[in-house]
mmCIF file of C-alpha atoms and ligand atoms in Angstrom:
data_model
loop_
_atom_site.group_PDB
_atom_site.id
_atom_site.type_symbol
_atom_site.label_atom_id
_atom_site.label_comp_id
_atom_site.label_asym_id
_atom_site.label_seq_id
_atom_site.Cartn_x
_atom_site.Cartn_y
_atom_site.Cartn_z
ATOM 1 C CA MET A 227 -54.011 -82.850 -8.927
ATOM 2 C CA SER A 228 -53.714 -80.060 -11.444
ATOM 3 C CA ILE A 229 -50.378 -78.698 -12.668
ATOM 4 C CA ASN A 230 -49.755 -75.080 -11.674
ATOM 5 C CA VAL A 231 -46.986 -73.006 -13.258
ATOM 6 C CA ALA A 232 -46.424 -69.563 -11.688
ATOM 7 C CA ILE A 233 -44.823 -66.690 -13.600
ATOM 8 C CA ASP A 234 -44.258 -63.440 -11.730
ATOM 9 C CA GLY A 235 -42.379 -60.317 -12.669
ATOM 10 C CA PRO A 236 -42.560 -56.596 -13.337
ATOM 11 C CA ALA A 237 -44.614 -54.878 -16.029
ATOM 12 C CA GLY A 238 -43.257 -55.271 -19.533
ATOM 13 C CA ALA A 239 -40.981 -58.262 -18.911
ATOM 14 C CA GLY A 240 -42.902 -60.267 -21.531
ATOM 15 C CA LYS A 241 -44.879 -62.349 -19.019
ATOM 16 C CA SER A 242 -48.193 -62.445 -20.862
ATOM 17 C CA THR A 243 -46.776 -63.212 -24.316
ATOM 18 C CA ILE A 244 -44.495 -65.902 -22.933
ATOM 19 C CA ALA A 245 -47.052 -67.398 -20.510
ATOM 20 C CA ARG A 246 -49.676 -67.554 -23.285
ATOM 21 C CA ARG A 247 -47.311 -69.386 -25.648
ATOM 22 C CA VAL A 248 -46.083 -71.793 -23.001
ATOM 23 C CA ALA A 249 -49.667 -72.591 -21.962
ATOM 24 C CA ALA A 250 -50.693 -73.210 -25.588
ATOM 25 C CA GLU A 251 -47.692 -75.486 -26.096
ATOM 26 C CA LYS A 252 -48.567 -77.572 -23.027
ATOM 27 C CA GLY A 253 -52.343 -77.497 -23.521
ATOM 28 C CA PHE A 254 -52.772 -75.656 -20.202
ATOM 29 C CA ILE A 255 -55.042 -72.690 -19.500
ATOM 30 C CA TYR A 256 -53.361 -69.291 -19.400
ATOM 31 C CA VAL A 257 -54.565 -67.175 -16.487
ATOM 32 C CA ASP A 258 -53.663 -63.475 -16.678
ATOM 33 C CA THR A 259 -54.289 -62.158 -13.156
ATOM 34 C CA GLY A 260 -53.280 -58.600 -14.087
ATOM 35 C CA ALA A 261 -56.399 -58.473 -16.278
ATOM 36 C CA MET A 262 -58.526 -59.068 -13.170
ATOM 37 C CA PHE A 263 -56.943 -56.096 -11.363
ATOM 38 C CA ARG A 264 -57.339 -54.061 -14.542
ATOM 39 C CA ALA A 265 -61.078 -54.842 -14.584
ATOM 40 C CA ILE A 266 -61.392 -53.542 -11.014
ATOM 41 C CA GLY A 267 -59.321 -50.484 -11.970
ATOM 42 C CA LEU A 268 -61.622 -49.848 -14.930
ATOM 43 C CA TYR A 269 -64.667 -50.113 -12.680
ATOM 44 C CA MET A 270 -63.236 -47.460 -10.330
ATOM 45 C CA LEU A 271 -62.282 -45.117 -13.177
ATOM 46 C CA ARG A 272 -65.725 -45.411 -14.748
ATOM 47 C CA ASN A 273 -67.390 -44.637 -11.447
ATOM 48 C CA GLY A 274 -65.102 -41.735 -10.620
ATOM 49 C CA ILE A 275 -63.787 -43.331 -7.419
ATOM 50 C CA ASP A 276 -60.756 -41.700 -5.824
ATOM 51 C CA LEU A 277 -58.133 -44.463 -6.007
ATOM 52 C CA GLU A 278 -56.399 -43.154 -2.898
ATOM 53 C CA ASP A 279 -59.630 -43.349 -0.852
ATOM 54 C CA LYS A 280 -59.316 -46.681 0.941
ATOM 55 C CA GLU A 281 -62.849 -46.741 2.305
ATOM 56 C CA ALA A 282 -64.463 -45.921 -1.038
ATOM 57 C CA LEU A 283 -62.308 -48.516 -2.778
ATOM 58 C CA GLU A 284 -63.271 -51.244 -0.305
ATOM 59 C CA ARG A 285 -66.952 -50.352 -0.500
ATOM 60 C CA GLU A 286 -67.072 -50.046 -4.294
ATOM 61 C CA CYS A 287 -65.063 -53.170 -5.049
ATOM 62 C CA GLN A 288 -67.886 -55.222 -3.509
ATOM 63 C CA LYS A 289 -70.018 -54.069 -6.449
ATOM 64 C CA ALA A 290 -67.487 -55.141 -9.088
ATOM 65 C CA GLU A 291 -68.078 -58.776 -9.981
ATOM 66 C CA VAL A 292 -65.111 -60.084 -11.978
ATOM 67 C CA THR A 293 -65.219 -63.451 -13.713
ATOM 68 C CA ILE A 294 -63.241 -65.144 -16.437
ATOM 69 C CA CYS A 295 -64.338 -67.143 -19.439
ATOM 70 C CA TYR A 296 -62.441 -68.694 -22.314
ATOM 71 C CA LYS A 297 -63.310 -68.138 -25.960
ATOM 72 C CA ASP A 298 -61.179 -69.824 -28.654
ATOM 73 C CA GLY A 299 -58.563 -70.477 -25.971
ATOM 74 C CA GLU A 300 -58.298 -66.772 -25.072
ATOM 75 C CA GLN A 301 -59.073 -65.431 -21.618
ATOM 76 C CA ASN A 302 -61.962 -62.965 -21.533
ATOM 77 C CA VAL A 303 -62.570 -60.809 -18.472
ATOM 78 C CA ILE A 304 -66.164 -60.162 -17.544
ATOM 79 C CA LEU A 305 -67.028 -57.198 -15.323
ATOM 80 C CA ASN A 306 -70.599 -57.265 -14.038
ATOM 81 C CA GLY A 307 -71.694 -59.239 -17.078
ATOM 82 C CA GLU A 308 -69.819 -57.081 -19.638
ATOM 83 C CA ASN A 309 -66.844 -58.403 -21.580
ATOM 84 C CA VAL A 310 -64.229 -55.688 -20.901
ATOM 85 C CA SER A 311 -61.223 -57.528 -22.380
ATOM 86 C CA GLY A 312 -60.825 -54.941 -25.139
ATOM 87 C CA LEU A 313 -60.989 -51.972 -22.754
ATOM 88 C CA ILE A 314 -58.386 -52.781 -20.126
ATOM 89 C CA ARG A 315 -55.122 -52.519 -22.060
ATOM 90 C CA THR A 316 -54.635 -48.747 -21.799
ATOM 91 C CA PRO A 317 -51.860 -47.166 -19.665
ATOM 92 C CA GLU A 318 -54.577 -45.392 -17.596
ATOM 93 C CA VAL A 319 -56.241 -48.677 -16.691
ATOM 94 C CA GLY A 320 -52.820 -50.272 -16.001
ATOM 95 C CA ASP A 321 -51.998 -47.452 -13.624
ATOM 96 C CA ALA A 322 -55.411 -47.714 -11.922
ATOM 97 C CA ALA A 323 -54.895 -51.496 -11.601
ATOM 98 C CA SER A 324 -51.553 -50.946 -9.900
ATOM 99 C CA LYS A 325 -53.165 -48.441 -7.497
ATOM 100 C CA VAL A 326 -56.179 -50.601 -6.563
ATOM 101 C CA SER A 327 -53.946 -53.657 -6.167
ATOM 102 C CA VAL A 328 -52.289 -52.249 -3.024
ATOM 103 C CA ASN A 329 -55.603 -52.764 -1.214
ATOM 104 C CA GLY A 330 -56.013 -55.992 0.769
ATOM 105 C CA VAL A 331 -59.794 -56.171 0.320
ATOM 106 C CA VAL A 332 -59.436 -55.912 -3.471
ATOM 107 C CA ARG A 333 -56.739 -58.611 -3.465
ATOM 108 C CA GLU A 334 -58.816 -60.917 -1.265
ATOM 109 C CA ARG A 335 -61.732 -60.627 -3.661
ATOM 110 C CA LEU A 336 -59.625 -61.855 -6.584
ATOM 111 C CA LEU A 337 -57.625 -64.462 -4.666
ATOM 112 C CA TYR A 338 -60.566 -66.848 -4.455
ATOM 113 C CA LEU A 339 -61.152 -66.720 -8.217
ATOM 114 C CA GLN A 340 -57.441 -67.249 -8.932
ATOM 115 C CA ARG A 341 -57.150 -70.260 -6.596
ATOM 116 C CA GLU A 342 -60.322 -71.810 -7.904
ATOM 117 C CA LEU A 343 -59.063 -71.671 -11.508
ATOM 118 C CA ALA A 344 -55.769 -73.266 -10.480
ATOM 119 C CA SER A 345 -57.401 -76.039 -8.488
ATOM 120 C CA THR A 346 -59.679 -77.121 -11.307
ATOM 121 C CA SER A 347 -57.341 -76.819 -14.327
ATOM 122 C CA ASP A 348 -53.714 -77.135 -15.383
ATOM 123 C CA VAL A 349 -52.658 -73.487 -15.550
ATOM 124 C CA VAL A 350 -49.854 -71.126 -16.379
ATOM 125 C CA MET A 351 -50.750 -68.174 -14.182
ATOM 126 C CA ASP A 352 -48.952 -64.848 -14.404
ATOM 127 C CA GLY A 353 -48.967 -61.877 -12.065
ATOM 128 C CA ARG A 354 -46.961 -60.369 -9.229
ATOM 129 C CA ASP A 355 -47.641 -62.625 -6.220
ATOM 130 C CA ILE A 356 -48.523 -65.969 -7.783
ATOM 131 C CA GLY A 357 -45.482 -67.880 -6.510
ATOM 132 C CA THR A 358 -45.364 -66.071 -3.168
ATOM 133 C CA VAL A 359 -49.051 -65.861 -2.147
ATOM 134 C CA VAL A 360 -51.653 -67.171 -4.592
ATOM 135 C CA LEU A 361 -50.139 -70.572 -5.421
ATOM 136 C CA PRO A 362 -47.347 -71.285 -2.933
ATOM 137 C CA ASN A 363 -47.206 -74.918 -4.135
ATOM 138 C CA ALA A 364 -46.878 -74.058 -7.833
ATOM 139 C CA LYS A 365 -44.125 -75.885 -9.705
ATOM 140 C CA PRO A 366 -42.133 -74.529 -11.391
ATOM 141 C CA LYS A 367 -42.121 -70.908 -10.259
ATOM 142 C CA ILE A 368 -40.505 -68.440 -12.607
ATOM 143 C CA TYR A 369 -39.498 -64.858 -11.927
ATOM 144 C CA LEU A 370 -39.374 -63.196 -15.313
ATOM 145 C CA THR A 371 -37.659 -59.858 -15.558
ATOM 146 C CA ALA A 372 -35.726 -57.505 -17.850
ATOM 147 C CA SER A 373 -33.958 -54.185 -17.331
ATOM 148 C CA VAL A 374 -36.066 -51.012 -17.151
ATOM 149 C CA GLU A 375 -34.368 -49.754 -20.327
ATOM 150 C CA VAL A 376 -35.210 -52.890 -22.303
ATOM 151 C CA ARG A 377 -38.812 -52.996 -21.045
ATOM 152 C CA ALA A 378 -39.325 -49.331 -21.894
ATOM 153 C CA MET A 379 -37.881 -49.793 -25.376
ATOM 154 C CA ARG A 380 -40.189 -52.763 -26.030
ATOM 155 C CA ARG A 381 -43.231 -50.742 -24.984
ATOM 156 C CA PHE A 382 -42.037 -47.760 -27.048
ATOM 157 C CA LYS A 383 -41.745 -49.927 -30.178
ATOM 158 C CA GLU A 384 -45.154 -51.493 -29.522
ATOM 159 C CA LEU A 385 -46.762 -48.043 -29.384
ATOM 160 C CA GLN A 386 -44.871 -46.876 -32.480
ATOM 161 C CA GLU A 387 -46.088 -49.914 -34.402
ATOM 162 C CA LYS A 388 -49.634 -48.985 -33.447
ATOM 163 C CA GLY A 389 -48.982 -45.478 -34.774
ATOM 164 C CA GLN A 390 -49.295 -43.943 -31.310
ATOM 165 C CA GLU A 391 -47.038 -41.126 -30.134
ATOM 166 C CA ALA A 392 -44.692 -41.975 -27.317
ATOM 167 C CA VAL A 393 -41.693 -40.508 -25.502
ATOM 168 C CA LEU A 394 -39.156 -43.106 -24.396
ATOM 169 C CA GLU A 395 -38.107 -41.209 -21.258
ATOM 170 C CA GLU A 396 -41.737 -40.901 -20.140
ATOM 171 C CA ILE A 397 -42.321 -44.621 -20.598
ATOM 172 C CA GLN A 398 -39.178 -45.355 -18.571
ATOM 173 C CA GLU A 399 -40.433 -43.114 -15.791
ATOM 174 C CA GLN A 400 -43.885 -44.789 -15.790
ATOM 175 C CA ILE A 401 -42.271 -48.228 -15.603
ATOM 176 C CA ARG A 402 -40.043 -47.151 -12.690
ATOM 177 C CA GLU A 403 -43.048 -45.749 -10.843
ATOM 178 C CA ARG A 404 -45.131 -48.887 -11.384
ATOM 179 C CA ASP A 405 -42.231 -51.171 -10.335
ATOM 180 C CA ASP A 406 -41.772 -49.107 -7.217
ATOM 181 C CA ARG A 407 -45.460 -49.298 -6.246
ATOM 182 C CA ASP A 408 -45.768 -53.017 -7.061
ATOM 183 C CA MET A 409 -42.560 -53.929 -5.198
ATOM 184 C CA HIS A 410 -43.016 -51.799 -2.113
ATOM 185 C CA ARG A 411 -46.677 -52.201 -1.196
ATOM 186 C CA ASP A 412 -47.437 -53.754 2.196
ATOM 187 C CA ILE A 413 -49.565 -56.646 0.956
ATOM 188 C CA ALA A 414 -48.276 -59.266 -1.482
ATOM 189 C CA PRO A 415 -45.512 -57.114 -3.000
ATOM 190 C CA LEU A 416 -43.794 -58.189 -6.185
ATOM 191 C CA LYS A 417 -40.720 -60.223 -5.259
ATOM 192 C CA GLN A 418 -39.001 -63.381 -6.358
ATOM 193 C CA ALA A 419 -40.209 -66.402 -4.386
ATOM 194 C CA GLU A 420 -37.382 -68.273 -2.662
ATOM 195 C CA ASP A 421 -37.932 -71.323 -4.851
ATOM 196 C CA ALA A 422 -38.468 -69.388 -8.093
ATOM 197 C CA VAL A 423 -36.054 -69.560 -11.025
ATOM 198 C CA LEU A 424 -34.924 -66.173 -12.322
ATOM 199 C CA VAL A 425 -35.243 -65.703 -16.087
ATOM 200 C CA ASP A 426 -33.881 -62.363 -17.327
ATOM 201 C CA THR A 427 -35.219 -61.711 -20.819
ATOM 202 C CA SER A 428 -33.169 -58.530 -21.455
ATOM 203 C CA ASP A 429 -31.010 -60.305 -24.021
ATOM 204 C CA MET A 430 -33.418 -63.075 -24.979
ATOM 205 C CA THR A 431 -35.937 -63.436 -27.766
ATOM 206 C CA ILE A 432 -39.487 -64.552 -26.944
ATOM 207 C CA GLU A 433 -38.636 -67.955 -28.442
ATOM 208 C CA GLU A 434 -35.574 -68.354 -26.225
ATOM 209 C CA ALA A 435 -37.515 -67.384 -23.101
ATOM 210 C CA CYS A 436 -40.342 -69.817 -23.950
ATOM 211 C CA ALA A 437 -37.851 -72.611 -24.580
ATOM 212 C CA ALA A 438 -36.166 -71.956 -21.218
ATOM 213 C CA ILE A 439 -39.491 -72.099 -19.377
ATOM 214 C CA LEU A 440 -40.716 -75.204 -21.219
ATOM 215 C CA LYS A 441 -37.480 -76.897 -20.211
ATOM 216 C CA LEU A 442 -38.145 -75.984 -16.569
ATOM 217 C CA ILE A 443 -41.679 -77.379 -16.777
ATOM 218 C CA GLU A 444 -40.500 -80.603 -18.337
ATOM 219 C CA SER A 445 -37.726 -81.099 -15.809
HETATM 220 O O1 LIG B 597 -49.615 -57.441 -15.377
HETATM 221 P P1 LIG B 597 -50.445 -56.166 -15.573
HETATM 222 O O2 LIG B 597 -49.643 -54.995 -16.080
HETATM 223 O O3 LIG B 597 -51.659 -56.406 -16.390
HETATM 224 O O4 LIG B 597 -50.938 -55.796 -14.072
HETATM 225 C C1 LIG B 597 -51.580 -54.588 -13.769
HETATM 226 C C2 LIG B 597 -51.390 -54.269 -12.287
HETATM 227 O O5 LIG B 597 -52.133 -55.198 -11.483
HETATM 228 C C3 LIG B 597 -49.965 -54.355 -11.772
HETATM 229 O O6 LIG B 597 -49.278 -53.121 -11.896
HETATM 230 C C4 LIG B 597 -50.111 -54.759 -10.329
HETATM 231 C C5 LIG B 597 -51.418 -55.488 -10.289
HETATM 232 N N1 LIG B 597 -51.277 -56.932 -10.143
HETATM 233 C C6 LIG B 597 -51.091 -57.428 -8.870
HETATM 234 O O7 LIG B 597 -50.988 -56.653 -7.927
HETATM 235 N N2 LIG B 597 -51.027 -58.770 -8.666
HETATM 236 C C7 LIG B 597 -51.124 -59.634 -9.684
HETATM 237 N N3 LIG B 597 -51.073 -60.949 -9.431
HETATM 238 C C8 LIG B 597 -51.282 -59.146 -11.010
HETATM 239 C C9 LIG B 597 -51.335 -57.785 -11.212
#
């Protein structure tokens, strides 16, 4: 049986950086499920679909074929045959991903792919509902979080380093909005699984957070 590690938590808690490092350390595959929702979000944006239109979303998502492949150990997301990995990291696509992810038909479409990856490989999978819905038998389950202020400041610095303009208060507001949508949707909302261990990275370095999670995996 394959080993499945689940890491859930809100946007900007450091999930992807930490999950990627932990997976590399253990020789497991890192599965970024947010990237799959982002690919669907990108498809809807490109095709001018109203993200609030449930019927259109359910119809159009049948035309968006999302798959995953690994190149040099990195996850690549393929949307209808096109590698879109470099196009899905914008705030617009993140917002679209959060909006499409409230839809049960969209979630169902990606659930199969996520479970298949976990059943065939040792994985560290990150997302919002991995420990609660996608992989209820994952061990360990980690709920990775940090305060809104800390997450916003991290994102602000990231954008500054890239030379992009950013307003801290606006980033904070976007994070609050996304948390609210992800935590309060009807289907598979973001919440800590009962058997998940809470890791708050507000006052931790990436190295400290990785060490804490590796310890949980080894125990
Ligand atoms: O982790 P991320 O920022 O790349 O995720 C983008 C959005 O996708 C997030 O706001 C909610 C959604 N998502 C989800 O609903 N379930 C997951 N397992 C992963 C992401």
